[in-house]
């Protein structure tokens, strides 16, 4: 069950939903779709940005079209779980564009990393030259995605 932010009204939610679907909507198009004047719509969008609900605007690329059709999920285990070890790993992982997502986990592994790769040779390079060389890494366990069934950046608002 969704627990909507009580400070968001239906128009704010509509703005967030529409901009998640198409971040290139002009203010005029957005205002027309939610039945507000352009100035009132822009004011609301600016407030949503200031409150941090809208963190940034991005363009999503098609992985296959840019030559990165492969996705791997890699569980990473570190030799230590202290703050210094976690900070060193997290700083190092930021430098690798092949890593598209990295999450600290509660469980047997310390991190789950999503990797975009071109082919098996490229994934072997990422595995051998990048992931296993990161600070504190003692184990990596990779799972290759066969096909993406659902992937979205939209959050339910």
mmCIF file of C-alpha atoms in Angstrom:
data_model
loop_
_atom_site.group_PDB
_atom_site.id
_atom_site.type_symbol
_atom_site.label_atom_id
_atom_site.label_comp_id
_atom_site.label_asym_id
_atom_site.label_seq_id
_atom_site.Cartn_x
_atom_site.Cartn_y
_atom_site.Cartn_z
ATOM 1 C CA UNK A 1 0.000 0.000 0.000
ATOM 2 C CA UNK A 2 1.277 3.437 -0.887
ATOM 3 C CA UNK A 3 1.702 5.966 1.872
ATOM 4 C CA UNK A 4 1.486 9.266 0.006
ATOM 5 C CA UNK A 5 3.188 12.345 1.361
ATOM 6 C CA UNK A 6 0.351 14.366 2.912
ATOM 7 C CA UNK A 7 2.065 17.580 1.813
ATOM 8 C CA UNK A 8 1.567 16.575 -1.837
ATOM 9 C CA UNK A 9 -1.781 17.311 -3.360
ATOM 10 C CA UNK A 10 -3.211 15.646 -6.468
ATOM 11 C CA UNK A 11 -1.698 18.246 -8.813
ATOM 12 C CA UNK A 12 1.769 17.773 -7.300
ATOM 13 C CA UNK A 13 1.398 14.018 -7.733
ATOM 14 C CA UNK A 14 0.246 14.522 -11.329
ATOM 15 C CA UNK A 15 3.283 16.724 -12.038
ATOM 16 C CA UNK A 16 5.625 14.107 -10.608
ATOM 17 C CA UNK A 17 3.968 11.280 -12.517
ATOM 18 C CA UNK A 18 3.995 13.144 -15.841
ATOM 19 C CA UNK A 19 7.593 14.332 -15.510
ATOM 20 C CA UNK A 20 8.745 10.810 -14.623
ATOM 21 C CA UNK A 21 7.160 9.603 -17.847
ATOM 22 C CA UNK A 22 8.579 12.430 -19.962
ATOM 23 C CA UNK A 23 11.111 14.820 -18.443
ATOM 24 C CA UNK A 24 11.168 16.821 -21.694
ATOM 25 C CA UNK A 25 7.621 18.124 -21.294
ATOM 26 C CA UNK A 26 7.587 21.880 -21.590
ATOM 27 C CA UNK A 27 6.058 23.836 -18.760
ATOM 28 C CA UNK A 28 3.197 24.820 -21.088
ATOM 29 C CA UNK A 29 2.466 21.164 -21.995
ATOM 30 C CA UNK A 30 2.635 20.143 -18.354
ATOM 31 C CA UNK A 31 0.364 23.017 -17.275
ATOM 32 C CA UNK A 32 -2.219 22.090 -19.918
ATOM 33 C CA UNK A 33 -2.262 18.442 -18.832
ATOM 34 C CA UNK A 34 -2.934 19.275 -15.191
ATOM 35 C CA UNK A 35 -5.238 22.249 -15.834
ATOM 36 C CA UNK A 36 -3.063 24.956 -14.298
ATOM 37 C CA UNK A 37 -1.754 28.229 -15.625
ATOM 38 C CA UNK A 38 1.867 28.012 -16.798
ATOM 39 C CA UNK A 39 3.049 30.314 -13.989
ATOM 40 C CA UNK A 40 1.286 28.279 -11.278
ATOM 41 C CA UNK A 41 2.647 25.059 -12.790
ATOM 42 C CA UNK A 42 6.208 26.400 -12.898
ATOM 43 C CA UNK A 43 5.902 27.555 -9.279
ATOM 44 C CA UNK A 44 4.853 24.042 -8.236
ATOM 45 C CA UNK A 45 7.681 22.398 -10.187
ATOM 46 C CA UNK A 46 10.228 24.752 -8.607
ATOM 47 C CA UNK A 47 8.881 23.943 -5.132
ATOM 48 C CA UNK A 48 9.090 20.198 -5.862
ATOM 49 C CA UNK A 49 12.712 20.702 -6.942
ATOM 50 C CA UNK A 50 13.528 22.776 -3.846
ATOM 51 C CA UNK A 51 11.974 20.130 -1.580
ATOM 52 C CA UNK A 52 14.172 17.491 -3.219
ATOM 53 C CA UNK A 53 11.325 15.467 -4.695
ATOM 54 C CA UNK A 54 12.741 16.154 -8.162
ATOM 55 C CA UNK A 55 16.440 15.437 -7.820
ATOM 56 C CA UNK A 56 17.509 15.815 -11.470
ATOM 57 C CA UNK A 57 16.488 15.464 -15.097
ATOM 58 C CA UNK A 58 18.189 12.801 -17.223
ATOM 59 C CA UNK A 59 18.047 11.102 -20.599
ATOM 60 C CA UNK A 60 17.826 7.313 -20.600
ATOM 61 C CA UNK A 61 19.846 5.518 -23.262
ATOM 62 C CA UNK A 62 18.991 2.232 -24.931
ATOM 63 C CA UNK A 63 21.673 -0.230 -23.806
ATOM 64 C CA UNK A 64 21.613 -2.259 -27.018
ATOM 65 C CA UNK A 65 21.778 0.829 -29.224
ATOM 66 C CA UNK A 66 24.944 2.047 -27.459
ATOM 67 C CA UNK A 67 26.571 -1.389 -27.689
ATOM 68 C CA UNK A 68 26.044 -2.552 -24.089
ATOM 69 C CA UNK A 69 23.362 -5.241 -24.359
ATOM 70 C CA UNK A 70 24.573 -7.278 -21.371
ATOM 71 C CA UNK A 71 23.538 -6.822 -17.768
ATOM 72 C CA UNK A 72 25.172 -8.615 -14.868
ATOM 73 C CA UNK A 73 24.323 -8.501 -11.188
ATOM 74 C CA UNK A 74 27.414 -9.074 -9.087
ATOM 75 C CA UNK A 75 27.443 -9.829 -5.376
ATOM 76 C CA UNK A 76 30.601 -8.451 -3.776
ATOM 77 C CA UNK A 77 32.000 -9.522 -0.420
ATOM 78 C CA UNK A 78 34.652 -7.453 1.332
ATOM 79 C CA UNK A 79 37.299 -8.591 3.786
ATOM 80 C CA UNK A 80 35.969 -6.153 6.409
ATOM 81 C CA UNK A 81 32.735 -4.306 7.048
ATOM 82 C CA UNK A 82 34.092 -1.352 8.997
ATOM 83 C CA UNK A 83 33.330 2.198 7.911
ATOM 84 C CA UNK A 84 36.841 2.706 6.465
ATOM 85 C CA UNK A 85 36.581 -0.414 4.276
ATOM 86 C CA UNK A 86 33.088 0.481 3.073
ATOM 87 C CA UNK A 87 34.121 4.068 2.300
ATOM 88 C CA UNK A 88 37.182 2.907 0.321
ATOM 89 C CA UNK A 89 35.108 0.470 -1.758
ATOM 90 C CA UNK A 90 32.325 3.003 -2.363
ATOM 91 C CA UNK A 91 34.777 5.702 -3.456
ATOM 92 C CA UNK A 92 36.539 3.323 -5.854
ATOM 93 C CA UNK A 93 33.348 1.946 -7.441
ATOM 94 C CA UNK A 94 32.286 5.496 -8.395
ATOM 95 C CA UNK A 95 35.171 5.703 -10.892
ATOM 96 C CA UNK A 96 33.879 2.915 -13.148
ATOM 97 C CA UNK A 97 31.164 3.830 -15.668
ATOM 98 C CA UNK A 98 30.509 0.151 -16.408
ATOM 99 C CA UNK A 99 28.964 -0.038 -12.935
ATOM 100 C CA UNK A 100 25.498 1.461 -13.308
ATOM 101 C CA UNK A 101 24.247 0.777 -9.798
ATOM 102 C CA UNK A 102 25.737 -0.294 -6.482
ATOM 103 C CA UNK A 103 23.784 -1.110 -3.321
ATOM 104 C CA UNK A 104 25.002 -1.860 0.192
ATOM 105 C CA UNK A 105 23.257 -5.024 1.373
ATOM 106 C CA UNK A 106 22.176 -6.643 4.602
ATOM 107 C CA UNK A 107 22.928 -10.341 4.125
ATOM 108 C CA UNK A 108 25.689 -12.708 3.094
ATOM 109 C CA UNK A 109 27.254 -10.340 0.540
ATOM 110 C CA UNK A 110 28.171 -6.727 1.223
ATOM 111 C CA UNK A 111 27.180 -5.124 -2.101
ATOM 112 C CA UNK A 112 25.170 -5.839 -5.200
ATOM 113 C CA UNK A 113 26.539 -4.206 -8.322
ATOM 114 C CA UNK A 114 24.764 -3.843 -11.670
ATOM 115 C CA UNK A 115 27.164 -3.893 -14.595
ATOM 116 C CA UNK A 116 26.553 -3.023 -18.256
ATOM 117 C CA UNK A 117 28.792 -4.853 -20.730
ATOM 118 C CA UNK A 118 29.196 -5.428 -24.478
ATOM 119 C CA UNK A 119 29.996 -9.136 -24.672
ATOM 120 C CA UNK A 120 31.603 -11.969 -22.707
ATOM 121 C CA UNK A 121 35.132 -10.665 -23.300
ATOM 122 C CA UNK A 122 34.075 -7.244 -22.018
ATOM 123 C CA UNK A 123 32.483 -8.780 -18.927
ATOM 124 C CA UNK A 124 35.631 -10.819 -18.280
ATOM 125 C CA UNK A 125 37.647 -7.564 -18.449
ATOM 126 C CA UNK A 126 35.284 -5.865 -15.995
ATOM 127 C CA UNK A 127 35.394 -8.863 -13.662
ATOM 128 C CA UNK A 128 39.161 -9.350 -13.760
ATOM 129 C CA UNK A 129 40.488 -5.821 -14.139
ATOM 130 C CA UNK A 130 37.913 -3.834 -12.205
ATOM 131 C CA UNK A 131 35.667 -5.688 -9.767
ATOM 132 C CA UNK A 132 38.225 -8.055 -8.262
ATOM 133 C CA UNK A 133 40.763 -5.211 -7.965
ATOM 134 C CA UNK A 134 38.532 -2.919 -5.904
ATOM 135 C CA UNK A 135 39.675 -2.242 -2.319
ATOM 136 C CA UNK A 136 38.885 -5.048 0.115
ATOM 137 C CA UNK A 137 37.176 -7.388 -2.358
ATOM 138 C CA UNK A 138 37.577 -11.047 -1.429
ATOM 139 C CA UNK A 139 34.726 -12.582 -3.417
ATOM 140 C CA UNK A 140 32.549 -11.750 -6.403
ATOM 141 C CA UNK A 141 29.634 -13.846 -7.573
ATOM 142 C CA UNK A 142 28.095 -12.902 -10.911
ATOM 143 C CA UNK A 143 24.664 -13.593 -12.336
ATOM 144 C CA UNK A 144 24.003 -12.696 -15.962
ATOM 145 C CA UNK A 145 20.558 -11.459 -16.954
ATOM 146 C CA UNK A 146 19.080 -13.289 -19.927
ATOM 147 C CA UNK A 147 16.383 -10.704 -20.570
ATOM 148 C CA UNK A 148 14.946 -7.701 -18.792
ATOM 149 C CA UNK A 149 11.280 -8.257 -18.000
ATOM 150 C CA UNK A 150 10.647 -4.959 -16.203
ATOM 151 C CA UNK A 151 12.814 -1.926 -15.691
ATOM 152 C CA UNK A 152 11.545 1.483 -14.729
ATOM 153 C CA UNK A 153 12.812 4.648 -13.180
ATOM 154 C CA UNK A 154 9.286 5.739 -12.243
ATOM 155 C CA UNK A 155 8.359 5.706 -8.571
ATOM 156 C CA UNK A 156 4.746 5.328 -7.477
ATOM 157 C CA UNK A 157 3.553 8.716 -6.238
#
